[in-house]
PDB file of C-alpha atoms in Angstrom:
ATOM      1  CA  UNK A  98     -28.136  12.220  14.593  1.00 39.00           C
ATOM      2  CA  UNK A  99     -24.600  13.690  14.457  1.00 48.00           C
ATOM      3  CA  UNK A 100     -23.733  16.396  17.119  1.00 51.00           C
ATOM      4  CA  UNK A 101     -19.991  17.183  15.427  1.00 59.00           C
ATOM      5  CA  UNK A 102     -20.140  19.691  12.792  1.00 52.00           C
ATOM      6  CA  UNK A 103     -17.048  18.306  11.094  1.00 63.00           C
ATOM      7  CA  UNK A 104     -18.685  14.855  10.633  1.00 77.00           C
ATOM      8  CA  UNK A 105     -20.096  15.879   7.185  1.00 82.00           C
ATOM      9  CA  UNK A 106     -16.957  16.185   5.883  1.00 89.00           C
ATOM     10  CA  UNK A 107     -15.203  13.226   7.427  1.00 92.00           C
ATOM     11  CA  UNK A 108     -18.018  11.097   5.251  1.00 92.00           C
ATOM     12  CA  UNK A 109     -17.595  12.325   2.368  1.00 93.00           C
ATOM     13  CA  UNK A 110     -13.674  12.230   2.533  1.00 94.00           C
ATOM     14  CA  UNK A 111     -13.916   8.243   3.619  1.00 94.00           C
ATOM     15  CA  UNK A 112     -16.387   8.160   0.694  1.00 95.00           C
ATOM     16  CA  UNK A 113     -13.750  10.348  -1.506  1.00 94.00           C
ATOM     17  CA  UNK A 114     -10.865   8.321  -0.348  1.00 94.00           C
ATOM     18  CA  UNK A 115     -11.650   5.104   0.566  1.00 96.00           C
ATOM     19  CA  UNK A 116     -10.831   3.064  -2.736  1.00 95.00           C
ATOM     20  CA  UNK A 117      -7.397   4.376  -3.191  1.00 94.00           C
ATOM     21  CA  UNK A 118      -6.290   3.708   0.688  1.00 95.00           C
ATOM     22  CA  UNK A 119      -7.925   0.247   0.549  1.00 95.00           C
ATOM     23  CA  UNK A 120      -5.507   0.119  -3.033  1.00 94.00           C
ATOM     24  CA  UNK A 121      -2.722   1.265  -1.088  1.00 94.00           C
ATOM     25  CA  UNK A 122      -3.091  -0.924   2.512  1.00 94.00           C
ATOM     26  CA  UNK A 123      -3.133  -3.576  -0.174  1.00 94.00           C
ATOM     27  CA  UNK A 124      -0.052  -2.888  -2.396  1.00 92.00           C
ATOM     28  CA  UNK A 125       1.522  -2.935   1.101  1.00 91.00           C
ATOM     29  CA  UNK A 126       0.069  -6.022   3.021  1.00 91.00           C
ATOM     30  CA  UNK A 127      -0.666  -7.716  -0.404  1.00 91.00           C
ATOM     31  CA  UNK A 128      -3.376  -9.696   1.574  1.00 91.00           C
ATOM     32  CA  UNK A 129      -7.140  -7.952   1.099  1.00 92.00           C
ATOM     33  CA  UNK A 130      -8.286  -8.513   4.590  1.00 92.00           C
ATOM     34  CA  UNK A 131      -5.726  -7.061   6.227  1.00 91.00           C
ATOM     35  CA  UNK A 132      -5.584  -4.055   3.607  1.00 94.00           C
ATOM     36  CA  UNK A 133      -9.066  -3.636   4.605  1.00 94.00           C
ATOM     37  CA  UNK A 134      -8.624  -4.081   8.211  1.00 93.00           C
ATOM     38  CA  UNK A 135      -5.246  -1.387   7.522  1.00 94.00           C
ATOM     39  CA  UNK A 136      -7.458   1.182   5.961  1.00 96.00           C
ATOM     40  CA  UNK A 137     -10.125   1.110   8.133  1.00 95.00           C
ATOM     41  CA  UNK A 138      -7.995   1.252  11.663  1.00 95.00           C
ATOM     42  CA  UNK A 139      -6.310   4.156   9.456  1.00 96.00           C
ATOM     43  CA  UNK A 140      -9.876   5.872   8.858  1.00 96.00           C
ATOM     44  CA  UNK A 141     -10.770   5.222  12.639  1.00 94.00           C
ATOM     45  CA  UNK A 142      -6.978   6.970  13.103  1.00 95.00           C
ATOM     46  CA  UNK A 143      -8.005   9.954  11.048  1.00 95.00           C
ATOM     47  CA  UNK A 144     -11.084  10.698  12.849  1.00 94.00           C
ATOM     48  CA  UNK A 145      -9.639  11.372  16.262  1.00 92.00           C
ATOM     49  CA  UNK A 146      -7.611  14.098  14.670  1.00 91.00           C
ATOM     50  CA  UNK A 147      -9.924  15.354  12.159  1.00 92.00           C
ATOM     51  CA  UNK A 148     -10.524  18.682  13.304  1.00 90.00           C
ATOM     52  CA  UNK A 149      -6.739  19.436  12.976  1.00 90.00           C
ATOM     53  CA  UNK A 150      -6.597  17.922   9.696  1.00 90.00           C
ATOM     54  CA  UNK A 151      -9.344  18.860   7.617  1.00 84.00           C
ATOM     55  CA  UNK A 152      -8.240  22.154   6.657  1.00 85.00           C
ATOM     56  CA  UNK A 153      -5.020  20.364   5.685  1.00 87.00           C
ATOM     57  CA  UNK A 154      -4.131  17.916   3.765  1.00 89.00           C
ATOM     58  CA  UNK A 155      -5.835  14.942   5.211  1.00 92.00           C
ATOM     59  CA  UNK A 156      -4.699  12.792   2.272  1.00 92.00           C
ATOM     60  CA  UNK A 157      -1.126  12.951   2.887  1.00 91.00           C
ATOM     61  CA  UNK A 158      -1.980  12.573   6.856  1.00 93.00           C
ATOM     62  CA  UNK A 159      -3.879   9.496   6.198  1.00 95.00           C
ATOM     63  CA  UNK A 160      -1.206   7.754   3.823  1.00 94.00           C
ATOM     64  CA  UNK A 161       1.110   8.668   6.507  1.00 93.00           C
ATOM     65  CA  UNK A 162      -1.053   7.045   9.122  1.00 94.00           C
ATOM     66  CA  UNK A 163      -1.600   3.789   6.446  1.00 94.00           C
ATOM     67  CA  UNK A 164       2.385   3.569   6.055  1.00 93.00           C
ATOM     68  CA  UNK A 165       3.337   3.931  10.203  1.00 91.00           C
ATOM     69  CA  UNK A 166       0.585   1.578  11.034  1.00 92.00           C
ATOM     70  CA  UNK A 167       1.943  -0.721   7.970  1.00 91.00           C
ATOM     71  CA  UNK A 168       5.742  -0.773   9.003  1.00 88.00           C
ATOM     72  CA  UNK A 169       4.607  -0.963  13.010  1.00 85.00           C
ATOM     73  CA  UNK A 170       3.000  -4.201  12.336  1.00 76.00           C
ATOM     74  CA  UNK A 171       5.564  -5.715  10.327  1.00 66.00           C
ATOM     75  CA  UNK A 172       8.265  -4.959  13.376  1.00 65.00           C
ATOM     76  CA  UNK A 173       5.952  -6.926  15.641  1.00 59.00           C
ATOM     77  CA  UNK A 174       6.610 -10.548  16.374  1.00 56.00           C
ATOM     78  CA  UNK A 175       3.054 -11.469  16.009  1.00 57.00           C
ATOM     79  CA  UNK A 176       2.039 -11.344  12.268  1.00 53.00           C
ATOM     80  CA  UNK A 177      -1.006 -13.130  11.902  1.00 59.00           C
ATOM     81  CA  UNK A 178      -2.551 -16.295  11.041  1.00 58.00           C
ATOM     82  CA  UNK A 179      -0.836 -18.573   8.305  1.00 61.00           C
ATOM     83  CA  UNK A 180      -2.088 -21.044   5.524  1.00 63.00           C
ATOM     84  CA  UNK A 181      -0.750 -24.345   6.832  1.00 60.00           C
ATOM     85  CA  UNK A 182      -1.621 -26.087   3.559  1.00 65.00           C
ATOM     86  CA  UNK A 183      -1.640 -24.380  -0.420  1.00 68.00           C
ATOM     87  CA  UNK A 184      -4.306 -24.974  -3.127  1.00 63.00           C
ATOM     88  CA  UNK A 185      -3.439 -27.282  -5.528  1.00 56.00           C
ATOM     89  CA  UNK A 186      -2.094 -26.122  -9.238  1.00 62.00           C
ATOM     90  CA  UNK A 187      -5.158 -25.820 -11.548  1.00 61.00           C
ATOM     91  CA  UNK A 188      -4.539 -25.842 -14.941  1.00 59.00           C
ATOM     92  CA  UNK A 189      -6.526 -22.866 -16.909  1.00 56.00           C
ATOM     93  CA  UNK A 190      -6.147 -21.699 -20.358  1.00 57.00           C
ATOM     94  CA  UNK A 191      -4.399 -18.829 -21.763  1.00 59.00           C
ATOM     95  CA  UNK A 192      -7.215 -16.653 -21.245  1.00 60.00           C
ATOM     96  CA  UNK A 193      -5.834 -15.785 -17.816  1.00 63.00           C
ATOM     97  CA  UNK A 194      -2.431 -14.297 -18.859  1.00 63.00           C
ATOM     98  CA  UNK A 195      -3.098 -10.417 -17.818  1.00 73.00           C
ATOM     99  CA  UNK A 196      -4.102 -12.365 -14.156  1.00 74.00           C
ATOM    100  CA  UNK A 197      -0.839 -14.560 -14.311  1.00 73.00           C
ATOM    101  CA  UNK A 198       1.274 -11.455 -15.272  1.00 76.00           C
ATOM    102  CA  UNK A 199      -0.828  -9.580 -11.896  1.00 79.00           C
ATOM    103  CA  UNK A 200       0.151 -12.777  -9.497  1.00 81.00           C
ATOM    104  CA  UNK A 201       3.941 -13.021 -10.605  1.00 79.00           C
ATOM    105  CA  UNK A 202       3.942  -8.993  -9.946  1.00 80.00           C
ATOM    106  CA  UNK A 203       2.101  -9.583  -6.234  1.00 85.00           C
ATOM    107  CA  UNK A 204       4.648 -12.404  -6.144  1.00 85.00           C
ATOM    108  CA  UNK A 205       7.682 -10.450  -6.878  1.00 86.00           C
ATOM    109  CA  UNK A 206       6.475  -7.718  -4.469  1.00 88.00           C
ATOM    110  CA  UNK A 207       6.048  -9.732  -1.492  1.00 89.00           C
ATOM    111  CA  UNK A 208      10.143 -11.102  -2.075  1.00 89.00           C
ATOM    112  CA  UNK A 209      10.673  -7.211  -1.427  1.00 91.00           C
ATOM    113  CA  UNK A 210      11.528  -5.752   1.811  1.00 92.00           C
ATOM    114  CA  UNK A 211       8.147  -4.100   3.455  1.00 92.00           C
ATOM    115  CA  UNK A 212      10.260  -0.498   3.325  1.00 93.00           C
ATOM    116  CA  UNK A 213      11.012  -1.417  -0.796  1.00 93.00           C
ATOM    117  CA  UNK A 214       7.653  -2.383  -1.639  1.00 92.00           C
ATOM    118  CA  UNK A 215       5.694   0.695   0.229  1.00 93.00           C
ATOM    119  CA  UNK A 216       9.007   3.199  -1.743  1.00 93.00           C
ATOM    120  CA  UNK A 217       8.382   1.616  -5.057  1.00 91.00           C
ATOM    121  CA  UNK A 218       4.321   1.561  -4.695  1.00 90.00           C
ATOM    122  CA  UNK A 219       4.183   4.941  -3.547  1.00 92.00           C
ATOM    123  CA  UNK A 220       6.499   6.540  -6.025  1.00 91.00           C
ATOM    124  CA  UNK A 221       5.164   4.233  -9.126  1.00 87.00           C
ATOM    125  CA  UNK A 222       1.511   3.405  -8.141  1.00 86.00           C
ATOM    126  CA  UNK A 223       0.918   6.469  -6.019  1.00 87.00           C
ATOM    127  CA  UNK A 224       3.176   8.921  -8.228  1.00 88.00           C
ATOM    128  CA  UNK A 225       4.582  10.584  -4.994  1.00 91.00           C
ATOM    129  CA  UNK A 226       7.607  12.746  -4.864  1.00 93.00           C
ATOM    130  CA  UNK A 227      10.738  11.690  -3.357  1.00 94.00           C
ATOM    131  CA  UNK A 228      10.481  13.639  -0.868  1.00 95.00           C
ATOM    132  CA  UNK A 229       6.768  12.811   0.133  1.00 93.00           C
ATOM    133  CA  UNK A 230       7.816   9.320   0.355  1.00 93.00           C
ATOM    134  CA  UNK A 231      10.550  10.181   2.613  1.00 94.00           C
ATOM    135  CA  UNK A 232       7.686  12.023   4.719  1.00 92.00           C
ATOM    136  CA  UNK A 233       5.766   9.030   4.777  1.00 90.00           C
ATOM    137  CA  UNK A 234       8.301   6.687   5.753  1.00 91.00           C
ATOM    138  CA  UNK A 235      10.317   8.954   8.098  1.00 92.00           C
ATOM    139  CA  UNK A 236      13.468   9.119   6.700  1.00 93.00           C
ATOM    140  CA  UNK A 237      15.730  10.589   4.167  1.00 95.00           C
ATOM    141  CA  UNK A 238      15.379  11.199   0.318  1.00 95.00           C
ATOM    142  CA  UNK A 239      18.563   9.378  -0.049  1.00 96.00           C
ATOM    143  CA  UNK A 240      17.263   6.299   1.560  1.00 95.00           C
ATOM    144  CA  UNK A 241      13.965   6.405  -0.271  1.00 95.00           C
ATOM    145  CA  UNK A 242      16.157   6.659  -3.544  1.00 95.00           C
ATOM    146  CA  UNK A 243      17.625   3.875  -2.266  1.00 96.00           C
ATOM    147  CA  UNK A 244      14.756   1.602  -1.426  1.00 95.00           C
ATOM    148  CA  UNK A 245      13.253   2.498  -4.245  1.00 93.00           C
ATOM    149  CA  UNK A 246      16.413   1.498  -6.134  1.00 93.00           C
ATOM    150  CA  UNK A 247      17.009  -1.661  -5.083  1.00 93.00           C
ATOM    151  CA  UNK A 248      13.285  -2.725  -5.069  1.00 91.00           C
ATOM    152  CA  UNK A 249      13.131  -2.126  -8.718  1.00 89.00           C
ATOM    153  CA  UNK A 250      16.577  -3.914  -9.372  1.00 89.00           C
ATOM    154  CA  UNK A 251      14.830  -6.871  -7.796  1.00 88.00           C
ATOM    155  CA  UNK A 252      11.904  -6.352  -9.477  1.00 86.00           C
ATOM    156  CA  UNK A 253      13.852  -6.047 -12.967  1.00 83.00           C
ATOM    157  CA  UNK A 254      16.438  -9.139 -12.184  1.00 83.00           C
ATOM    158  CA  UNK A 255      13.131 -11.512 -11.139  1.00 75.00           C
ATOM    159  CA  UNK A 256      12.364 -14.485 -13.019  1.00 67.00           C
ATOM    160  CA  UNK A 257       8.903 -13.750 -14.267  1.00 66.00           C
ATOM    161  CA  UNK A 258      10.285 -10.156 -16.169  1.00 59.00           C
ATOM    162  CA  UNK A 259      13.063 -10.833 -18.223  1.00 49.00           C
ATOM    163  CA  UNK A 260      13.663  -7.255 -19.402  1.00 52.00           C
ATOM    164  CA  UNK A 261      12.427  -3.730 -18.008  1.00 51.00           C
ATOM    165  CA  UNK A 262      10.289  -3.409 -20.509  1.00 56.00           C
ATOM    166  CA  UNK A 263       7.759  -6.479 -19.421  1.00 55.00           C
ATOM    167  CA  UNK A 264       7.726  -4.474 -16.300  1.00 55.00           C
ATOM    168  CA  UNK A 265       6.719  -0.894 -17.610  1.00 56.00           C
ATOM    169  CA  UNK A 266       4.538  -2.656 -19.664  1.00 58.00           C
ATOM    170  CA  UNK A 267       2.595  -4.004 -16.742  1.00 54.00           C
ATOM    171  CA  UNK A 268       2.590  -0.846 -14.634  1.00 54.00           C
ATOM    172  CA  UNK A 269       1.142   1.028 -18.571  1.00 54.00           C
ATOM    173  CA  UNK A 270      -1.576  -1.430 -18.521  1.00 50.00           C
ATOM    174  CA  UNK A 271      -2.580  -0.435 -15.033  1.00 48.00           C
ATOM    175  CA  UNK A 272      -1.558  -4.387 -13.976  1.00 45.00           C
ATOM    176  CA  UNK A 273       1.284  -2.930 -11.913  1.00 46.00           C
TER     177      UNK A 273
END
């Protein structure tokens, strides 16, 4: 049994909120472990300053905590376990060209810097303001702009899209 009043509510907001900030931990780490290792170290976060929060807007506090927690890791020198070998190429058929189209995207996000992907996913996947962004990542709208800027320059100049318009067309279908 659950002596904190406010406990109620923190379950049904982790209920509430748990899909999109696993999404999100995973648009950043592009790994799902370690989104779901992110969003739950994020949740645990959250609870030690519920009280404060609640009345809020715990939403924006806990995409704040997902993106400081996400850009403190990547400044560490320890990252994590690597693949020493990769899987083989499989051929498939052409049945698989929305998930080919979803890899080259995960692909073309990882060549971004961890500051351009989180600006471009949060503006484009999350549909946050300038100006939340730059609340999340703790600096300027001028440098989100810019992040944001040159992340979708890369994205537009990579191999896999040839014009803009392959792009948008991935984010309309819900791919991006």
């Amino acid at each position: 049994m659950r002596s904190d009043p406010g406990s109620e509510d923190f379950d049904a907001f982790v209920r509430a909120r748990w899909t999109a900030t696993a999404r999100l931990a995973y648009a950043l780490t592009l790994d799902h472990q370690k989104a779901e290792d992110l969003a739950q170290e994020a949740f645990t976060k959250l609870w030690f300053h519920w009280r404060k929060v609640r009345g809020g807007n715990p939403e924006g506090y806990l995409r704040k905590i997902v993106t400081t927690m996400f850009l403190s890791a990547r400044r560490r020198r320890w990252i994590g376990e690597r693949p020493t070998e990769t899987p083989p190429d499989i051929a498939v058929g052409a049945a698989t060209g929305q998930v080919d189209e979803r890899l080259a995207l995960r692909a073309a996000m990882a060549r971004l810097s961890p500051r351009q992907r989180a600006a471009v996913y949060l503006r484009y996947a999350e549909d946050l303001s300038e100006r939340s962004v730059a609340e999340l990542l703790g600096c300027s709208v001028g440098a989100v702009k810019q992040h944001t800027r040159r992340g979708l320059d890369a994205l537009r100049t990579d191999q896999h899209f040839s014009t803009p318009d392959e792009l948008a067309d991935l984010a309309g279908r819900g791919i991006a």
